[in-house]
Short mmCIF file of C-alpha atoms in Angstrom, two decimals:
data_model
loop_
_atom_site.label_atom_id
_atom_site.label_comp_id
_atom_site.label_asym_id
_atom_site.label_seq_id
_atom_site.Cartn_x
_atom_site.Cartn_y
_atom_site.Cartn_z
CA MET W 1377 -7.63 -19.98 14.29
CA LYS W 1378 -7.18 -16.50 15.81
CA LYS W 1379 -3.49 -15.92 14.67
CA CYS W 1380 -4.76 -17.02 11.52
CA VAL W 1381 -7.19 -13.91 11.46
CA LEU W 1382 -4.79 -11.38 12.92
CA LEU W 1383 -2.17 -12.62 10.49
CA VAL W 1384 -4.71 -11.71 6.94
CA CYS W 1385 -6.00 -8.14 9.48
CA MET W 1386 -2.09 -7.27 9.59
CA LEU W 1387 -1.23 -7.94 5.69
CA VAL W 1388 -4.28 -5.95 4.63
CA ILE W 1389 -3.53 -2.49 6.66
CA SER W 1390 -0.02 -2.96 5.53
CA MET W 1391 -1.15 -2.83 1.94
CA PHE W 1392 -3.40 0.11 2.20
CA ALA W 1393 -0.55 1.70 4.63
CA LEU W 1394 2.32 1.08 0.91
CA SER W 1395 -0.65 1.67 -1.49
CA ALA W 1396 -1.04 4.45 0.62
CA GLN W 1397 2.77 5.38 0.24
CA GLN W 1398 3.75 4.62 -3.01
CA VAL W 1399 3.99 7.86 -5.11
CA ASP W 1400 3.88 7.53 -8.65
CA PRO W 1401 6.64 8.69 -11.05
CA MET W 1402 4.22 11.30 -11.87
CA THR W 1403 4.88 13.16 -9.68
CA GLU W 1404 9.11 12.63 -9.36
CA GLY W 1405 8.89 14.79 -12.65
CA MET W 1406 6.62 15.15 -15.78
CA GLU W 1407 6.27 13.22 -18.58
CA CYS W 1408 7.46 11.44 -22.61
CA THR W 1409 9.97 13.03 -24.60
CA SER W 1410 9.53 13.94 -28.34
CA ILE W 1411 11.39 13.97 -31.29
CA THR W 1412 10.95 15.02 -34.75
CA ILE W 1413 12.94 14.69 -38.05
CA GLY W 1414 12.15 16.26 -40.61
CA LYS W 1415 12.30 14.54 -44.44
CA LYS W 1416 15.56 15.34 -45.30
CA ALA W 1417 17.40 15.69 -42.04
CA SER W 1418 16.39 11.17 -41.92
CA ALA W 1419 18.85 9.23 -43.31
CA ASP W 1420 15.71 7.73 -45.38
CA GLY W 1421 13.50 10.56 -46.34
CA SER W 1422 11.03 8.87 -43.53
CA VAL W 1423 9.63 11.70 -41.62
CA MET W 1424 9.48 10.78 -37.32
CA THR W 1425 7.63 11.74 -34.66
CA SER W 1426 8.29 9.61 -31.87
CA HIS W 1427 6.90 8.87 -28.52
CA THR W 1428 7.86 7.55 -24.51
CA ASP W 1429 5.56 7.42 -22.02
CA ASP W 1430 6.76 7.82 -18.26
CA SER W 1431 4.12 7.39 -16.26
CA HIS W 1432 3.80 3.32 -14.59
CA ARG W 1433 -0.28 4.60 -14.21
CA SER W 1434 -0.77 4.27 -18.38
CA ARG W 1435 -1.37 1.39 -19.99
CA THR W 1436 0.74 -1.46 -21.16
CA ASN W 1437 -0.57 -2.89 -24.17
CA ILE W 1438 -1.17 -1.91 -28.09
CA MET W 1439 -3.97 -2.45 -29.47
CA VAL W 1440 -5.31 -2.35 -33.72
CA GLN W 1441 -7.68 -0.79 -33.50
CA PRO W 1442 -9.89 -1.94 -36.99
CA ALA W 1443 -11.21 1.26 -39.46
CA ALA W 1444 -15.09 1.43 -39.65
CA ASP W 1445 -18.25 2.92 -40.97
CA HIS W 1446 -21.15 4.74 -38.53
CA SER W 1447 -24.15 5.75 -39.42
CA ALA W 1448 -26.29 8.59 -39.54
CA GLY W 1449 -26.31 9.54 -36.33
CA GLU W 1450 -24.54 8.50 -34.48
CA ARG W 1451 -22.15 9.86 -31.41
CA GLN W 1452 -18.71 8.95 -30.28
CA THR W 1453 -18.81 8.79 -25.77
CA LEU W 1454 -15.49 11.36 -25.10
CA TYR W 1455 -13.06 9.97 -21.04
CA LYS W 1456 -11.44 11.99 -18.82
CA ARG W 1457 -8.60 9.77 -17.99
CA VAL W 1458 -8.58 10.16 -13.62
CA TRP W 1459 -6.09 8.30 -11.63
CA ALA W 1460 -8.07 5.36 -11.04
CA PRO W 1461 -8.37 4.79 -6.79
CA ASN W 1462 -5.15 2.50 -4.81
CA GLU W 1463 -6.47 -0.89 -4.39
CA PRO W 1464 -4.71 -3.45 -2.60
CA GLY W 1465 -2.84 -6.08 -4.65
CA LYS W 1466 -4.25 -3.82 -6.89
CA MET W 1467 -1.35 -1.76 -9.58
CA ALA W 1468 -1.17 2.38 -9.42
CA ARG W 1469 -3.03 3.12 -12.92
CA TYR W 1470 -5.77 5.21 -14.54
CA ALA W 1471 -9.66 4.74 -14.90
CA ASP W 1472 -11.53 6.73 -18.25
CA ILE W 1473 -15.10 8.36 -16.29
CA PRO W 1474 -16.85 9.62 -19.56
CA VAL W 1475 -18.13 12.83 -19.73
CA GLY W 1476 -19.96 13.37 -22.77
CA ASP W 1477 -20.43 13.03 -26.70
CA ILE W 1478 -20.22 13.79 -29.92
CA PRO W 1479 -21.24 13.25 -33.39
CA GLN W 1480 -19.30 10.17 -34.73
CA ALA W 1481 -17.54 10.36 -38.18
CA ALA W 1482 -19.23 8.91 -40.69
CA HIS W 1483 -15.87 6.73 -41.59
CA THR W 1484 -12.91 6.13 -39.30
CA TYR W 1485 -9.57 5.24 -40.25
CA GLN W 1486 -7.93 2.09 -38.62
CA PHE W 1487 -5.07 3.60 -36.24
CA LEU W 1488 -2.59 1.43 -33.58
CA ASN W 1489 -4.06 2.22 -30.17
CA THR W 1490 -1.86 2.60 -26.89
CA ALA W 1491 -2.39 4.33 -24.39
CA TYR W 1492 -1.38 7.98 -25.99
CA PRO W 1493 -2.50 6.79 -30.38
CA CYS W 1494 -0.08 7.29 -32.01
CA ALA W 1495 -0.86 6.14 -35.81
CA ASN W 1496 -3.24 5.68 -38.97
CA GLU W 1497 -3.14 3.21 -41.81
CA HIS W 1498 -3.10 6.48 -43.96
CA GLN W 1499 0.98 7.49 -42.28
CA LEU W 1500 -0.51 9.76 -39.85
CA ALA W 1501 1.74 9.81 -37.01
CA ILE W 1502 2.01 11.03 -33.44
CA GLY W 1503 4.15 11.37 -30.45
CA GLU W 1504 3.21 13.36 -27.17
CA SER W 1505 5.09 15.81 -24.20
CA THR W 1506 3.75 16.42 -21.34
CA PHE W 1507 4.67 20.10 -21.02
CA GLY W 1508 1.39 21.39 -18.13
CA GLY W 1509 1.16 25.76 -18.45
CA ARG W 1510 -0.17 27.97 -16.18
CA ALA W 1511 -3.50 26.10 -13.47
CA GLU W 1512 -5.18 30.00 -14.43
CA LEU W 1513 -5.55 28.18 -17.68
CA LYS W 1514 -6.92 24.36 -16.70
CA SER W 1515 -10.41 24.33 -17.34
CA ASP W 1516 -12.97 21.42 -16.46
CA SER W 1517 -15.86 22.75 -18.80
CA GLY W 1518 -14.15 20.96 -21.83
CA LEU W 1519 -14.37 17.14 -23.38
CA ILE W 1520 -11.84 16.45 -25.08
CA ASP W 1521 -7.92 15.04 -23.49
CA CYS W 1522 -5.21 14.19 -25.35
CA GLN W 1523 -5.99 11.23 -25.77
CA ARG W 1524 -8.87 11.27 -26.92
CA LEU W 1525 -7.92 13.97 -29.35
CA CYS W 1526 -4.61 11.46 -30.67
CA MET W 1527 -8.02 9.56 -31.06
CA LEU W 1528 -10.22 11.78 -33.08
CA LEU W 1529 -7.18 12.94 -35.56
CA LEU W 1530 -6.38 9.42 -36.18
CA GLN W 1531 -9.92 8.24 -36.87
CA ARG W 1532 -10.76 11.59 -38.85
CA CYS W 1533 -7.48 12.63 -40.41
CA THR W 1534 -4.79 11.71 -43.03
CA THR W 1535 -2.75 14.81 -43.25
CA ALA W 1536 -0.34 16.87 -40.28
CA ARG W 1537 -2.01 20.13 -41.51
CA GLU W 1538 -5.69 19.07 -41.27
CA ALA W 1539 -4.94 17.01 -37.68
CA ILE W 1540 -4.37 20.51 -36.42
CA ARG W 1541 -7.30 22.34 -38.22
CA THR W 1542 -9.16 18.95 -37.27
CA ALA W 1543 -8.39 19.86 -33.49
CA GLY W 1544 -8.53 23.63 -34.02
CA VAL W 1545 -12.91 22.91 -34.62
CA LEU W 1546 -12.74 20.51 -31.99
CA LEU W 1547 -11.79 22.20 -29.34
CA LYS W 1548 -12.88 25.47 -30.50
CA GLU W 1549 -16.23 23.52 -29.80
CA TYR W 1550 -15.99 20.76 -27.10
CA GLY W 1551 -13.11 21.70 -25.29
CA TRP W 1552 -9.97 21.45 -23.89
CA ILE W 1553 -9.84 19.45 -20.79
CA ASP W 1554 -6.09 18.63 -20.09
CA ALA W 1555 -2.82 20.50 -19.00
CA GLY W 1556 -1.16 22.01 -21.68
CA GLU W 1557 -0.56 18.92 -23.41
CA CYS W 1558 2.24 18.49 -27.34
CA LEU W 1559 1.78 17.11 -29.73
CA THR W 1560 4.63 15.96 -32.75
CA ILE W 1561 1.57 15.27 -35.38
CA ALA W 1562 4.03 13.12 -38.60
CA ASP W 1563 2.30 12.23 -41.93
CA LYS W 1564 5.14 11.70 -45.19
CA ASN W 1565 6.14 14.89 -45.62
CA GLU W 1566 6.13 16.66 -43.36
CA VAL W 1567 5.84 17.46 -39.01
CA TRP W 1568 4.72 19.80 -36.58
CA HIS W 1569 4.88 20.71 -32.90
CA LEU W 1570 1.20 21.43 -31.66
CA GLU W 1571 1.21 22.83 -27.85
CA ILE W 1572 -1.92 23.12 -27.15
CA LEU W 1573 -3.15 23.91 -22.60
CA GLY W 1574 -7.81 25.12 -21.76
CA PRO W 1575 -9.20 28.09 -21.93
CA GLY W 1576 -9.49 29.08 -18.30
CA LYS W 1577 -11.63 27.80 -15.69
CA GLY W 1578 -14.95 27.61 -16.19
CA LYS W 1579 -14.78 27.60 -20.00
CA ARG W 1580 -16.17 25.91 -23.16
CA GLY W 1581 -12.43 26.19 -26.34
CA ALA W 1582 -8.64 25.89 -25.49
CA VAL W 1583 -5.50 28.14 -26.56
CA TRP W 1584 -3.31 27.61 -28.92
CA ALA W 1585 -0.25 26.60 -32.20
CA ALA W 1586 1.07 24.98 -34.33
CA GLN W 1587 4.97 25.79 -35.87
CA ARG W 1588 6.33 22.85 -37.90
CA VAL W 1589 9.82 21.52 -38.63
CA PRO W 1590 12.09 22.81 -41.36
CA ASP W 1591 12.04 19.41 -43.41
CA ASP W 1592 16.67 19.85 -42.55
CA HIS W 1593 15.63 20.36 -38.90
CA VAL W 1594 15.45 17.68 -35.66
CA ALA W 1595 13.26 19.73 -32.92
CA VAL W 1596 12.39 18.76 -29.57
CA ASN W 1597 9.38 18.22 -26.52
CA ALA W 1598 10.80 17.59 -22.97
CA ASN W 1599 7.76 18.49 -21.14
CA ALA W 1600 8.63 22.58 -22.14
CA SER W 1601 6.79 24.12 -24.05
CA THR W 1602 9.59 25.41 -26.90
CA ILE W 1603 7.51 28.04 -29.77
CA ARG W 1604 8.34 31.17 -28.24
CA GLU W 1605 7.46 34.16 -31.38
CA ILE W 1606 5.07 33.24 -34.28
CA ASN W 1607 4.19 34.48 -37.15
CA LEU W 1608 0.87 33.80 -38.55
CA LYS W 1609 1.45 35.30 -41.77
CA ASP W 1610 3.82 32.74 -43.06
CA LYS W 1611 1.00 29.87 -43.37
CA ASP W 1612 3.52 27.40 -44.56
CA TYR W 1613 5.68 26.88 -40.80
CA PHE W 1614 2.80 29.03 -38.05
CA MET W 1615 -1.12 27.69 -36.89
CA ALA W 1616 -2.20 29.33 -33.96
CA SER W 1617 -6.23 29.55 -32.45
CA ASP W 1618 -8.32 32.79 -32.86
CA ASN W 1619 -7.08 33.65 -29.31
CA VAL W 1620 -4.15 32.81 -28.66
CA TYR W 1621 -3.08 37.40 -28.87
CA SER W 1622 -6.10 38.30 -27.01
CA LEU W 1623 -6.05 35.20 -24.67
CA ALA W 1624 -2.95 36.71 -23.26
CA LYS W 1625 -3.68 40.24 -23.04
CA GLU W 1626 -6.25 39.89 -21.25
CA ASN W 1627 -4.92 38.23 -17.80
CA GLY W 1628 -1.74 40.64 -18.59
CA TRP W 1629 0.68 38.32 -19.33
CA TRP W 1630 1.58 40.79 -22.28
CA ASP W 1631 1.39 43.79 -23.33
CA GLY W 1632 1.33 44.02 -26.91
CA LYS W 1633 3.69 45.86 -27.48
CA GLU W 1634 6.50 43.59 -27.09
CA THR W 1635 7.51 40.45 -28.57
CA PHE W 1636 4.24 37.80 -28.33
CA ARG W 1637 6.15 34.87 -27.19
CA PHE W 1638 3.19 31.35 -27.15
CA ALA W 1639 5.90 29.54 -24.46
CA TYR W 1640 6.49 33.01 -21.99
CA ALA W 1641 3.05 34.29 -22.33
CA TYR W 1642 0.66 30.36 -21.31
CA ALA W 1643 3.74 27.88 -19.61
CA PRO W 1644 6.35 30.52 -19.00
CA GLN W 1645 8.02 27.66 -16.22
CA SER W 1646 8.74 25.82 -19.09
CA ARG W 1647 11.95 28.08 -19.31
CA THR W 1648 13.21 27.59 -16.29
CA MET W 1649 13.54 23.95 -15.31
CA ILE W 1650 16.48 22.05 -15.77
CA ALA W 1651 15.61 18.71 -16.67
CA CYS W 1652 13.57 19.84 -19.30
CA ARG W 1653 15.79 21.87 -20.96
CA ARG W 1654 18.71 19.49 -20.52
CA ARG W 1655 16.96 17.01 -22.43
CA GLU W 1656 16.61 19.46 -24.88
CA TRP W 1657 20.42 19.67 -24.90
CA ARG W 1658 21.39 15.98 -24.44
CA VAL W 1659 19.20 15.07 -27.83
CA PHE W 1660 20.12 18.69 -29.84
CA ASP W 1661 24.26 17.45 -28.61
CA LEU W 1662 23.51 14.21 -29.23
CA LEU W 1663 22.43 14.58 -32.89
CA ALA W 1664 24.17 18.38 -33.54
CA PRO W 1665 27.08 18.26 -31.79
CA SER W 1666 28.80 21.00 -34.23
CA LEU W 1667 26.74 23.54 -32.36
CA HIS W 1668 27.82 23.61 -28.91
CA LEU W 1669 25.05 24.16 -27.33
CA ASP W 1670 25.80 25.71 -23.45
CA PRO W 1671 24.07 22.80 -21.07
CA ASN W 1672 21.85 25.60 -19.37
CA ALA W 1673 20.62 27.95 -21.55
CA GLU W 1674 17.58 29.07 -20.61
CA ASN W 1675 16.66 28.28 -24.38
CA TYR W 1676 17.54 26.10 -27.58
CA PRO W 1677 16.48 27.46 -31.37
CA PHE W 1678 12.96 25.63 -32.27
CA SER W 1679 14.68 22.84 -34.50
CA VAL W 1680 18.37 23.05 -35.24
CA LYS W 1681 19.50 21.04 -38.24
CA PRO W 1682 21.54 18.01 -36.72
CA ASP W 1683 24.84 17.38 -37.79
CA THR W 1684 24.57 13.88 -39.93
CA LEU W 1685 21.66 12.04 -41.83
CA VAL W 1686 19.95 10.83 -39.20
CA THR W 1687 19.46 7.30 -38.98
CA ILE W 1688 16.56 5.00 -37.00
CA GLU W 1689 19.18 3.16 -35.01
CA LYS W 1690 20.90 6.97 -33.95
CA MET W 1691 17.05 7.61 -32.89
CA MET W 1692 17.62 4.14 -30.95
CA SER W 1693 20.39 4.97 -28.72
CA VAL W 1694 19.22 9.02 -28.45
CA PHE W 1695 16.09 7.03 -26.98
CA LYS W 1696 18.88 4.76 -24.67
CA ASP W 1697 20.15 7.76 -23.27
CA TYR W 1698 21.07 8.70 -19.91
CA TYR W 1699 24.08 11.60 -19.73
CA GLU W 1700 26.38 8.72 -20.00
CA GLY W 1701 29.70 10.69 -19.93
CA THR W 1702 28.64 14.26 -19.01
CA PRO W 1703 28.46 15.74 -15.72
CA TYR W 1704 24.69 15.17 -15.12
CA ASP W 1705 25.42 10.77 -15.03
CA MET W 1706 23.99 10.94 -11.56
CA ARG W 1707 25.94 7.55 -10.64
CA LYS W 1708 29.28 9.78 -11.28
CA THR W 1709 30.33 10.17 -7.78
CA LEU W 1710 28.62 6.98 -6.68
CA THR W 1711 32.68 5.39 -7.55
CA VAL W 1712 34.44 3.18 -5.89
CA ALA W 1713 38.84 2.29 -6.44
CA ASP W 1714 39.13 -0.35 -9.25
CA LYS W 1715 42.03 -3.08 -9.17
CA GLU W 1716 44.37 0.40 -10.14
CA GLY W 1717 42.83 2.29 -7.49
CA LYS W 1718 40.98 4.82 -10.04
CA GLN W 1719 37.96 6.03 -9.01
CA VAL W 1720 35.53 4.16 -11.16
CA ILE W 1721 31.50 4.51 -11.15
CA SER W 1722 30.57 1.73 -9.04
CA PRO W 1723 28.62 -1.64 -10.46
CA MET W 1724 25.70 -1.51 -8.03
CA ALA W 1725 25.60 2.17 -8.84
CA ASN W 1726 22.45 2.44 -11.81
CA PRO W 1727 21.37 5.90 -13.83
CA PHE W 1728 17.40 5.31 -12.63
CA MET W 1729 17.46 5.47 -9.03
CA LYS W 1730 14.10 6.28 -7.75
CA SER W 1731 13.60 9.48 -5.69
CA ASP W 1732 14.37 7.93 -1.65
CA GLU W 1733 17.72 6.23 -3.32
CA LEU W 1734 18.96 9.81 -4.83
CA LYS W 1735 17.81 11.39 -1.53
CA LEU W 1736 19.96 8.44 -0.08
CA HIS W 1737 22.94 9.28 -1.78
CA LYS W 1738 22.66 12.72 -1.49
CA ILE W 1739 21.90 13.44 -5.10
CA ASN W 1740 20.32 16.25 -6.69
CA GLY W 1741 20.56 17.89 -10.46
CA GLY W 1742 17.09 18.73 -12.82
CA TRP W 1743 15.02 18.67 -10.55
CA ASN W 1744 17.08 18.38 -7.38
CA GLU W 1745 16.45 16.01 -4.53
CA LEU W 1746 14.89 14.13 -6.86
CA GLY W 1747 17.51 13.89 -9.37
CA GLU W 1748 18.44 14.34 -13.11
CA ARG W 1749 15.64 13.64 -15.46
CA ASN W 1750 17.29 11.59 -18.32
CA ILE W 1751 16.25 10.72 -21.29
CA ALA W 1752 15.44 6.61 -20.69
CA VAL W 1753 14.20 6.77 -17.73
CA HIS W 1754 12.92 3.58 -15.38
CA PHE W 1755 8.72 4.63 -14.67
CA THR W 1756 8.29 3.98 -19.12
CA VAL W 1757 5.59 2.05 -19.42
CA TYR W 1758 6.67 2.19 -23.96
CA GLY W 1759 8.34 4.14 -26.49
CA THR W 1760 7.38 4.55 -29.93
CA ILE W 1761 9.92 6.18 -32.94
CA ILE W 1762 7.13 6.40 -36.33
CA GLN W 1763 8.64 6.74 -40.18
CA CYS W 1764 5.86 7.80 -41.87
CA ARG W 1765 8.14 7.68 -45.09
CA ALA W 1766 6.15 9.52 -48.58
CA ASP W 1767 7.11 6.52 -51.21
CA MET W 1768 5.85 3.47 -49.83
CA PRO W 1769 2.30 3.39 -50.22
CA ASP W 1770 0.07 3.29 -47.08
CA GLU W 1771 0.05 0.06 -46.34
CA VAL W 1772 4.25 -0.08 -45.54
CA GLY W 1773 5.29 3.84 -44.60
CA ALA W 1774 3.50 3.77 -41.71
CA LEU W 1775 5.93 1.91 -39.32
CA CYS W 1776 6.08 2.01 -35.64
CA TRP W 1777 9.38 1.02 -33.11
CA PHE W 1778 8.10 0.23 -30.27
CA ALA W 1779 10.05 -0.56 -27.18
CA LEU W 1780 7.97 -1.76 -23.87
CA ASP W 1781 9.63 -0.03 -20.68
CA ASN W 1782 12.49 1.46 -20.35
CA VAL W 1783 14.37 1.77 -23.12
CA ALA W 1784 18.05 1.29 -22.32
CA SER W 1785 16.89 -2.07 -20.59
CA SER W 1786 14.86 -2.72 -23.47
CA ILE W 1787 14.29 -3.65 -27.56
CA TYR W 1788 12.22 -1.31 -30.14
CA VAL W 1789 10.33 -3.91 -32.73
CA PRO W 1790 8.45 -3.35 -35.77
CA ILE W 1791 4.48 -3.37 -36.18
CA TYR W 1792 3.40 -1.26 -39.30
CA ALA W 1793 0.25 0.43 -38.30
CA ASN W 1794 -1.56 -1.42 -41.39
CA VAL W 1795 -1.35 -5.20 -39.37
CA THR W 1796 -4.50 -6.91 -38.44
CA ASP W 1797 -3.41 -8.17 -35.48
CA LEU W 1798 -1.00 -8.31 -32.94
CA PRO W 1799 0.88 -10.83 -30.59
CA SER W 1800 -1.95 -11.47 -28.43
CA THR W 1801 1.33 -10.09 -24.72
CA TYR W 1802 1.13 -6.84 -26.57
CA LYS W 1803 -2.84 -7.41 -26.15
CA THR W 1804 -2.78 -7.59 -22.95
CA ASP W 1805 -2.71 -4.58 -20.24
CA GLY W 1806 0.63 -5.23 -17.60
CA ARG W 1807 -1.16 -3.60 -15.04
CA GLU W 1808 -4.60 -4.58 -15.56
CA THR W 1809 -3.60 -8.45 -14.42
CA GLY W 1810 -0.16 -7.34 -12.45
CA PHE W 1811 2.62 -9.77 -12.71
CA SER W 1812 1.72 -11.93 -15.71
CA LYS W 1813 3.62 -14.06 -18.69
CA GLU W 1814 0.66 -13.29 -20.17
CA ALA W 1815 1.73 -9.80 -20.38
CA ALA W 1816 4.71 -8.54 -23.01
CA TRP W 1817 5.01 -5.41 -20.69
CA TRP W 1818 5.97 -7.97 -17.31
CA ALA W 1819 9.27 -9.70 -19.53
CA PHE W 1820 11.08 -6.22 -19.74
CA ASN W 1821 9.97 -4.53 -16.80
CA ARG W 1822 11.32 -7.89 -15.24
CA VAL W 1823 15.10 -6.88 -17.39
CA GLY W 1824 14.71 -3.05 -16.82
CA THR W 1825 14.13 -4.47 -12.34
CA ILE W 1826 16.68 -6.98 -12.30
CA ALA W 1827 19.64 -4.82 -13.56
CA CYS W 1828 18.60 -1.55 -12.10
CA GLN W 1829 20.35 -3.72 -9.06
CA ARG W 1830 23.52 -4.09 -10.69
CA TRP W 1831 22.87 -1.67 -13.66
CA GLY W 1832 27.18 -1.10 -14.84
CA ASP W 1833 27.65 -5.96 -15.68
CA MET W 1834 24.49 -5.85 -15.88
CA HIS W 1835 23.40 -3.52 -18.62
CA VAL W 1836 26.82 -5.00 -20.66
CA VAL W 1837 25.13 -8.88 -20.61
CA ILE W 1838 21.71 -6.71 -22.21
CA ASP W 1839 23.20 -4.79 -24.23
CA GLN W 1840 25.18 -7.64 -25.93
CA THR W 1841 22.08 -9.18 -25.76
CA TRP W 1842 19.38 -6.37 -27.44
CA ALA W 1843 21.99 -5.07 -30.07
CA PRO W 1844 21.86 -8.20 -32.43
CA LEU W 1845 18.13 -8.69 -31.80
CA GLU W 1846 17.72 -5.04 -32.93
CA LYS W 1847 19.96 -5.66 -36.02
CA GLU W 1848 18.46 -8.39 -37.35
CA PHE W 1849 14.61 -6.74 -37.03
CA ILE W 1850 16.11 -3.71 -38.89
CA LYS W 1851 17.97 -5.50 -41.32
CA GLU W 1852 15.21 -8.37 -42.16
CA HIS W 1853 12.00 -5.43 -42.32
CA TYR W 1854 13.70 -4.09 -45.08
CA VAL W 1855 13.63 -7.42 -47.55
CA VAL W 1856 10.00 -8.41 -46.25
CA GLU W 1857 8.90 -3.88 -46.88
CA ASN W 1858 10.38 -5.29 -50.71
CA GLU W 1859 7.88 -8.03 -50.96
CA ALA W 1860 5.49 -6.76 -49.47
CA VAL W 1861 5.74 -3.73 -52.20
CA ARG W 1862 5.57 -6.35 -54.51
CA LEU W 1863 2.78 -7.71 -53.67
CA LEU W 1864 0.93 -4.37 -53.87
CA ARG W 1865 1.22 -4.13 -57.22
CA GLU W 1866 -0.04 -6.82 -57.93
CA GLY W 1867 -2.57 -6.15 -56.78
CA LYS W 1868 -2.48 -8.71 -53.56
CA ARG W 1869 -2.77 -6.30 -50.56
CA THR W 1870 -4.55 -9.40 -48.55
CA GLU W 1871 -1.03 -11.50 -49.47
CA ALA W 1872 1.23 -7.91 -48.31
CA LEU W 1873 -1.22 -6.94 -45.44
CA ARG W 1874 -0.35 -11.26 -44.02
CA LEU W 1875 3.14 -10.39 -45.06
CA LEU W 1876 3.21 -7.13 -42.57
CA THR W 1877 1.59 -8.61 -39.37
CA ASN W 1878 2.95 -11.87 -39.74
CA PHE W 1879 6.84 -10.79 -39.29
CA THR W 1880 5.12 -8.51 -36.80
CA ASN W 1881 3.78 -10.88 -34.78
CA ASP W 1882 7.70 -12.52 -35.51
CA CYS W 1883 9.50 -10.64 -34.39
CA GLY W 1884 7.12 -9.60 -30.72
CA ASN W 1885 7.32 -13.24 -30.61
CA THR W 1886 10.82 -13.19 -30.27
CA ALA W 1887 11.91 -10.15 -28.98
CA VAL W 1888 9.49 -11.33 -25.13
CA GLU W 1889 10.46 -14.58 -25.43
CA SER W 1890 13.90 -12.99 -25.86
CA ALA W 1891 13.23 -11.21 -22.75
CA TRP W 1892 11.95 -14.27 -20.74
CA LYS W 1893 14.42 -15.74 -21.20
CA LEU W 1894 17.14 -12.98 -20.54
CA GLY W 1895 15.67 -11.40 -16.99
CA ASP W 1896 16.42 -15.74 -16.14
CA TYR W 1897 19.97 -16.21 -17.34
CA ILE W 1898 20.66 -11.80 -15.60
CA TRP W 1899 18.67 -13.23 -12.41
CA THR W 1900 20.81 -16.14 -11.99
CA THR W 1901 24.08 -15.53 -12.72
CA PHE W 1902 23.88 -12.72 -10.35
CA ASP W 1903 22.47 -13.95 -7.89
CA GLY W 1904 23.97 -13.06 -4.59
CA MET W 1905 26.17 -9.74 -6.16
CA TRP W 1906 23.26 -7.44 -5.42
#
């Protein structure tokens, strides 16, 4: 009996020690990449925004938050995201603590409720990327953080410009309580980048600037401020807070004589971090290779015209990228001799090495000992690519392609913003449950985790599994949309939404079932080979 008690005590102590030693991916590299596409830069005329939530503390689920009417005088509680205390046997995650409340809108729109709410029923869509900015600007006196702002805008707005103006009003009155963030806000006609920072310690408010992506251009935010010169006379392309110039001047970050550059005034570190700039280069190089941009440049254009019109398939492939075939592939020194004696990358090498592995192999890159920061990373919780389409009714037009876990080993499934329900496994937070077949995220996380043990061979099997299924989803969604549009024209809205909901759920369930089978297969097939 004493031995059992001692064993339990040792186990608890070891779990506490392990919990204390865990390195959160947030500290291994800044989170999130967002790519935006103007309507004349896309192959089908859709406007696109996107996002990868690259923090393993984020919740993994996606839910439908229905539209609602609210009574006069009703208040909306706001929360601040904080790190939850580490608990033995529990996964690292965030907690939300209430910080105050604001007047509720009379009516709120339906939206897809991800960790960063992403799309609403009127084809307003939002992506996100953290860029930090000057520490002096961070204020704890505000009420609105990034996730809550996304929610408020989707609940209350229908267009990108309305969302930016609404953000300006809310932030001026209630204040920003987060680090520097870029929101990539799209509607069915245009897409903007909105960069926000706090007003300074102890103050309530915000400083922000917004720049529109030209219709025939693509743009990217990869954890670095990219808005530089702003021309507030050109209201079709720029917006900013009232204090955008004065705050920089008061703090000595701009002398009032030289050209004002938002990024250099408020987030100068953005243009020094090679891991952020490298992703900017890679996105542009994949979409506009004819520009021959310098992979080590300090700055890139805010946006560029792609060499060819961008398809949804191309967007998916960009988000699966990890610099393969470039000098920045972190596996490049991990070679073995093949049958002909030629040095090739070892099948044991993987592009998603943790910090301990990078140190072990003496691999350096954009994050120094933490290596390059790929577009696809192992600590992604979910990714979205959202299409907003002016040539379709809102019920059909807002389409979110949704992938769970590392996008490079996952699959995008179609989720319409107007569906009435989602599969139960997608609504279950896998970080709350721990490993469980009740949460879809775990099916994809298991595939990605196993694949990293022998990426060179396993990713071939993964690609052979997901590529045809992804292609099938894309092919089928056109057929379903045509039928949904026909039903809407006949006044059968309920039937149209049922069709979209059933299709979304069928695709989601198929993907999850396939992921569990794929995990079983690669574990069994490659057993003993890592």
